[in-house]
Coordinates of C-alpha atoms in Angstrom, one line a residue:
Chain Q
M7 CA -12.6 24.7 -33.0
I8 CA -13.4 21.9 -35.4
N9 CA -15.6 23.3 -38.0
D10 CA -19.0 21.1 -38.4
N11 CA -18.5 20.9 -42.2
E12 CA -15.3 19.8 -41.8
L13 CA -16.0 17.6 -39.1
N14 CA -18.9 16.0 -41.3
K15 CA -16.5 15.6 -44.3
T16 CA -14.2 13.6 -41.9
E17 CA -16.9 11.0 -40.8
L18 CA -18.0 10.1 -44.4
E19 CA -14.4 9.3 -45.4
A20 CA -14.4 7.2 -42.6
A21 CA -17.7 5.7 -43.0
P22 CA -16.2 2.2 -44.9
I23 CA -13.3 1.9 -42.0
L24 CA -16.7 2.7 -39.0
D25 CA -18.8 -0.2 -40.7
K26 CA -15.7 -2.4 -40.5
I27 CA -15.2 -1.3 -36.9
K28 CA -18.9 -1.8 -36.5
S29 CA -19.0 -4.8 -37.6
L30 CA -16.8 -6.0 -35.2
N31 CA -18.8 -5.3 -32.3
E32 CA -21.9 -7.3 -33.9
V33 CA -20.8 -10.2 -31.4
K34 CA -22.5 -13.0 -29.0
I35 CA -22.1 -13.0 -25.5
K36 CA -23.5 -16.3 -23.4
D37 CA -26.6 -15.6 -21.9
A38 CA -25.5 -17.4 -18.8
Y39 CA -23.1 -14.5 -17.8
F40 CA -25.8 -12.0 -18.3
N41 CA -28.3 -14.3 -16.4
N42 CA -25.7 -15.2 -13.6
M43 CA -25.7 -11.3 -13.3
I44 CA -28.5 -10.8 -10.4
P45 CA -27.5 -13.1 -8.0
L46 CA -24.2 -12.0 -8.5
V47 CA -25.2 -8.5 -7.5
H48 CA -27.0 -9.5 -4.7
I49 CA -24.2 -11.5 -2.9
R50 CA -21.8 -8.9 -3.4
M51 CA -24.2 -5.6 -2.0
S52 CA -24.5 -8.6 1.0
K53 CA -20.7 -9.4 1.7
K54 CA -20.1 -5.3 0.8
K55 CA -23.4 -5.2 3.8
S56 CA -21.5 -7.5 6.3
R57 CA -18.0 -6.1 5.8
L58 CA -19.2 -2.1 6.2
K59 CA -21.1 -4.2 10.2
I60 CA -17.4 -5.1 11.3
F61 CA -15.7 -2.8 9.5
S62 CA -18.7 0.2 12.1
A63 CA -18.6 -2.1 15.1
A64 CA -14.8 -2.1 14.6
A65 CA -14.1 1.7 14.1
Y66 CA -16.8 1.6 17.5
A67 CA -14.9 -0.2 19.8
L68 CA -11.7 1.5 18.4
S69 CA -13.2 5.4 18.6
F70 CA -14.6 3.5 22.3
I71 CA -10.9 2.7 23.5
V72 CA -9.5 6.1 23.0
T73 CA -12.2 8.0 24.2
I74 CA -11.6 5.8 27.8
F75 CA -7.6 6.7 27.2
A76 CA -7.7 10.7 26.8
M77 CA -10.5 10.3 29.4
L78 CA -7.9 9.3 31.9
P79 CA -6.1 11.9 32.7
L80 CA -9.5 13.9 33.6
L81 CA -10.3 10.7 35.5
S82 CA -7.7 10.8 37.7
S83 CA -8.1 14.9 38.0
L84 CA -10.9 13.9 39.3
D85 CA -10.6 11.4 41.8
N86 CA -7.8 13.5 43.2
K87 CA -10.2 16.7 43.3
E88 CA -13.0 14.2 44.8
Q89 CA -10.8 12.6 47.6
N90 CA -9.3 16.5 48.0
S91 CA -12.9 17.3 48.5
I92 CA -13.4 15.0 50.9
A93 CA -10.6 15.9 52.8
E94 CA -11.6 19.4 52.7
S95 CA -15.0 18.5 53.9
M96 CA -13.9 16.3 56.6
N97 CA -11.9 18.9 57.8
E98 CA -14.4 20.5 57.7
T99 CA -16.6 18.5 60.6
V100 CA -13.8 18.1 62.1
L101 CA -13.9 21.8 63.2
S102 CA -17.1 22.6 63.0
S103 CA -17.8 18.7 65.3
G104 CA -15.3 19.7 67.3
L105 CA -14.3 16.3 69.6
N106 CA -16.7 13.6 68.7
I107 CA -15.4 13.2 65.7
V108 CA -11.6 13.5 67.0
D109 CA -13.1 10.3 69.7
E110 CA -14.5 9.3 66.6
A111 CA -12.4 8.7 63.4
I112 CA -8.7 9.4 64.1
Y113 CA -6.5 8.6 67.4
V114 CA -4.0 10.7 68.4
N115 CA -1.7 10.1 71.1
R116 CA 0.9 13.3 71.7
S117 CA 3.6 13.6 73.7
D118 CA 5.4 16.8 73.1
K119 CA 7.2 16.4 70.9
N120 CA 5.9 12.8 69.0
I121 CA 2.3 12.6 67.5
E122 CA 1.3 8.9 67.3
I123 CA -1.9 8.9 64.8
D124 CA -3.8 6.0 64.6
F125 CA -6.4 6.4 61.9
P126 CA -9.4 3.9 61.2
D127 CA -8.9 1.1 58.2
D128 CA -11.0 1.8 55.7
W129 CA -10.0 5.3 55.1
E130 CA -8.1 5.9 52.2
D131 CA -4.4 6.7 51.9
A132 CA -4.8 9.9 50.5
I133 CA -7.0 10.9 53.5
K134 CA -4.7 9.7 55.7
E135 CA -1.3 11.2 55.1
Y136 CA -3.3 14.6 54.2
Y137 CA -4.5 14.4 58.0
A138 CA -0.9 13.6 58.5
N139 CA 0.0 16.1 57.8
E140 CA -2.4 18.4 58.9
I141 CA -2.0 17.7 62.2
N142 CA 2.3 17.7 62.6
Q143 CA 2.0 21.4 60.2
S144 CA -0.3 22.4 63.5
P145 CA 0.5 21.6 67.4
S146 CA -2.7 23.0 68.4
Y147 CA -5.0 20.6 65.7
F148 CA -8.0 18.7 66.7
V149 CA -7.2 18.3 70.7
Y150 CA -5.5 21.9 71.9
Q151 CA -7.5 24.0 70.0
D152 CA -9.4 26.7 72.2
L153 CA -9.6 23.6 75.1
S154 CA -8.5 23.7 78.3
S155 CA -6.3 22.0 80.4
E156 CA -9.1 20.8 82.1
E157 CA -11.1 19.6 78.8
I158 CA -7.5 18.7 77.4
E159 CA -7.4 15.8 80.2
A160 CA -11.1 15.1 79.2
V161 CA -10.3 14.2 75.8
Y162 CA -7.1 12.0 76.3
K163 CA -9.3 10.3 78.8
R164 CA -11.4 9.5 76.4
L165 CA -8.5 8.6 74.1
E166 CA -7.4 6.1 76.7
K167 CA -11.0 3.9 76.0
Chain V
M30 CA -36.7 13.4 -19.7
V31 CA -37.6 10.3 -17.5
N32 CA -39.6 7.5 -20.2
D33 CA -42.1 6.0 -18.5
K34 CA -41.3 2.4 -18.1
D35 CA -37.7 3.6 -15.8
F36 CA -40.2 6.4 -14.1
D37 CA -41.8 3.6 -13.3
L38 CA -39.4 1.7 -12.0
I39 CA -37.3 3.7 -10.3
N40 CA -40.9 5.0 -8.5
R41 CA -41.6 0.7 -7.6
F42 CA -37.3 0.6 -6.0
R43 CA -38.6 3.8 -3.8
S44 CA -41.3 2.9 -2.3
G45 CA -39.7 -0.2 -1.2
D46 CA -40.5 -2.9 -3.5
E47 CA -36.7 -4.7 -4.3
S48 CA -37.8 -6.9 -7.5
A49 CA -37.7 -3.5 -9.1
F50 CA -34.3 -3.1 -9.1
N51 CA -33.7 -7.1 -10.6
D52 CA -36.1 -5.7 -14.0
I53 CA -33.5 -2.4 -14.2
V54 CA -30.6 -5.1 -14.3
R55 CA -32.3 -6.7 -16.5
E56 CA -33.0 -3.2 -18.8
Y57 CA -29.5 -2.0 -18.5
Q58 CA -27.1 -4.9 -17.5
K59 CA -26.2 -5.5 -21.4
I60 CA -25.5 -1.2 -21.5
I61 CA -23.2 -0.9 -19.2
Y62 CA -21.1 -4.4 -19.8
W63 CA -20.7 -3.1 -23.4
H64 CA -19.2 0.7 -22.8
A65 CA -17.5 -0.5 -20.4
L66 CA -15.7 -3.4 -22.2
R67 CA -15.1 -1.2 -24.8
M68 CA -13.9 1.8 -22.3
T69 CA -11.3 -1.6 -20.4
G70 CA -10.6 -3.8 -23.4
N71 CA -11.5 -6.7 -21.7
H72 CA -13.5 -9.0 -20.0
M73 CA -12.3 -9.2 -16.6
D74 CA -12.6 -5.6 -16.3
A75 CA -15.9 -4.8 -17.7
D76 CA -17.3 -7.2 -15.6
E77 CA -16.2 -5.5 -12.4
V78 CA -17.0 -2.2 -13.6
T79 CA -21.1 -3.7 -14.0
Q80 CA -21.4 -5.2 -10.5
Q81 CA -19.6 -1.7 -9.6
V82 CA -22.1 0.5 -11.1
L83 CA -25.3 -2.1 -10.1
I84 CA -24.6 -2.0 -7.3
V85 CA -24.0 2.0 -6.8
I86 CA -27.4 2.0 -8.3
Y87 CA -29.0 0.3 -6.2
Q88 CA -27.5 2.7 -3.4
K89 CA -27.8 6.0 -5.7
I90 CA -31.5 5.4 -6.5
S91 CA -33.2 7.4 -4.2
S92 CA -31.0 10.7 -5.6
F93 CA -31.7 10.5 -9.1
N94 CA -33.7 13.4 -9.5
F95 CA -35.4 13.2 -13.0
K96 CA -33.2 16.5 -14.5
S97 CA -31.7 13.9 -16.8
S98 CA -32.3 10.7 -18.4
F99 CA -32.1 7.5 -15.9
A100 CA -30.2 5.8 -19.2
T101 CA -27.5 9.3 -19.6
W102 CA -27.0 8.7 -15.7
I103 CA -26.5 5.3 -15.6
Y104 CA -24.1 6.7 -18.2
S105 CA -22.6 8.7 -16.3
I106 CA -21.7 6.1 -13.5
V107 CA -20.3 3.7 -15.9
H108 CA -18.2 6.2 -18.0
T109 CA -16.7 7.5 -14.7
R110 CA -16.4 3.3 -12.9
S111 CA -14.2 2.7 -16.3
L112 CA -11.9 4.7 -16.2
N113 CA -11.4 4.3 -12.8
Q114 CA -11.1 0.5 -13.2
I115 CA -8.5 2.2 -16.4
R116 CA -6.4 4.1 -13.5
K117 CA -6.0 1.5 -11.3
N118 CA -4.6 -0.8 -14.0
K119 CA -2.1 1.4 -14.9
L120 CA -1.0 1.8 -11.8
K121 CA -1.2 -2.2 -11.3
K122 CA 0.8 -2.1 -13.7
I123 CA 3.7 0.1 -13.3
F124 CA 3.8 -2.2 -9.1
S125 CA 3.5 -5.7 -11.0
F126 CA 5.7 -7.8 -12.2
D127 CA 3.4 -10.6 -13.9
D128 CA 1.6 -9.9 -17.1
I129 CA -1.5 -8.9 -16.4
N130 CA -3.3 -8.9 -19.6
E131 CA -2.6 -13.0 -20.1
D132 CA -4.9 -13.5 -17.2
K133 CA -7.5 -11.0 -18.9
L134 CA -7.1 -12.7 -21.9
L135 CA -7.6 -15.8 -20.5
S136 CA -11.0 -14.4 -18.2
S137 CA -12.9 -13.6 -21.7
N138 CA -12.5 -17.7 -23.6
N139 CA -15.7 -18.8 -21.7
I140 CA -18.1 -15.4 -22.5
F141 CA -18.1 -15.2 -26.1
E142 CA -20.7 -17.6 -28.0
S143 CA -17.8 -18.4 -30.4
F144 CA -14.4 -18.3 -30.9
E145 CA -14.4 -16.0 -34.3
D146 CA -16.9 -13.8 -32.0
K147 CA -13.3 -13.6 -29.1
E148 CA -11.1 -13.1 -31.9
K149 CA -13.7 -10.0 -33.7
I150 CA -14.0 -8.7 -30.3
E151 CA -9.5 -8.2 -29.6
K152 CA -9.5 -6.9 -32.8
L153 CA -11.8 -4.1 -32.1
N154 CA -10.0 -3.3 -28.5
K155 CA -6.8 -3.3 -30.3
V156 CA -8.2 -0.3 -33.4
L157 CA -9.8 1.8 -29.8
E158 CA -6.2 0.8 -27.8
T159 CA -4.6 3.2 -30.5
L160 CA -6.2 6.3 -29.3
P161 CA -5.9 8.5 -26.3
I162 CA -8.3 7.8 -23.6
K163 CA -10.1 11.5 -24.4
Q164 CA -10.7 10.8 -28.2
K165 CA -11.8 6.8 -27.1
E166 CA -14.3 7.9 -25.1
V167 CA -16.1 9.8 -27.4
F168 CA -15.8 8.0 -30.2
I169 CA -17.3 4.8 -27.9
M170 CA -20.2 7.2 -27.2
R171 CA -20.5 8.3 -30.7
I172 CA -20.1 4.8 -32.9
F173 CA -21.6 2.5 -30.4
D174 CA -23.8 4.0 -28.4
Q175 CA -24.7 6.4 -30.6
L176 CA -25.4 9.8 -28.2
T177 CA -26.0 13.5 -29.2
Y178 CA -23.0 15.1 -28.6
E179 CA -25.0 17.0 -26.0
E180 CA -25.7 13.6 -23.9
I181 CA -22.0 12.5 -24.6
S182 CA -21.6 16.0 -23.2
K183 CA -24.1 15.6 -19.4
I184 CA -22.1 12.2 -18.8
T185 CA -18.2 13.3 -19.3
G186 CA -18.8 17.1 -18.1
K187 CA -17.0 18.4 -21.6
S188 CA -17.5 20.8 -23.8
V189 CA -19.6 19.9 -27.2
G190 CA -16.6 21.9 -29.1
G191 CA -14.2 20.1 -26.9
L192 CA -15.8 16.5 -27.3
K193 CA -15.9 17.2 -31.5
A194 CA -12.6 18.3 -31.7
N195 CA -12.0 15.0 -29.9
Y196 CA -13.7 13.0 -32.1
F197 CA -12.4 14.6 -35.2
H198 CA -9.0 13.8 -34.3
A199 CA -10.2 10.0 -32.8
L200 CA -11.2 9.5 -36.7
K201 CA -8.5 10.6 -38.5
K202 CA -6.2 8.6 -36.0
I203 CA -8.3 5.8 -36.6
M204 CA -8.4 6.3 -40.5
E205 CA -4.6 6.5 -41.0
A206 CA -3.6 3.4 -38.6
G207 CA -6.6 1.5 -40.8
I208 CA -8.2 -2.3 -40.0
D209 CA -6.1 -5.5 -40.6

């Protein structure tokens, strides 16, 4: 800790040299420099603003791209879920409405061992695959299920039309 | 704390009068420039610091809380920016092969009214360069800006005792070195 008296004493001793130093500071700067300061600062601020705008636009675009990439797996899983839910609802419809849906949507030509399925053209591959799998796994699926032999014949006749 | 003129300028600017900022620039630009020049030691850096400080004032004036004087608030911005500029220069010196000082000396050629003035400033900078940064800051604020230790303490965030010690050592060093 410096004693105040000691500091004042040193300041007094240094007075002549401090006066010299102060005199070195007595210089003049051209007025033009300070006169230009206001427009200069305004120009720099507007440049900064436009740079900020560019940066924020770039940051926004980047965050948008990142979000899209981050959401891709989610979107594809949603898509799968949607397709599955369509398939499930179709299945339910098939089961509930029985022959009508077979008549309208899927044409099944069944011999004893082989099944040929003719799907409508506008059906998604995933749905086609789903139904093909279901029908293959269950031989009595759709047309054969709980039907009498007369009824099966009737179905075939309708299918042949 | 804040004088009437500053209070009026600040309130005018805050209420949307952009011309008040120009008045603030006219009022404080010389104080800012001179402090920056003494701290950094050359016109190029002082000019950069001055412009930066004025932009900061424009952006942050709404956060000024009237607890200190407006000048003290401005000094603290100039001081911080000057120290940042000095640090930047040190880094540049390490990574650059060119002589940066030569460019900076050339940049000040057209600023001073006379050649004698330019020589005086160069002499002054040589004296100030002999001081470590902690001694230099308190020396400049005491001798040229004529601030009290309490004001310097508010600006630098250092204790009054520490500032006095640094000022004492600065005086001793300058007396030992002398002026040509």
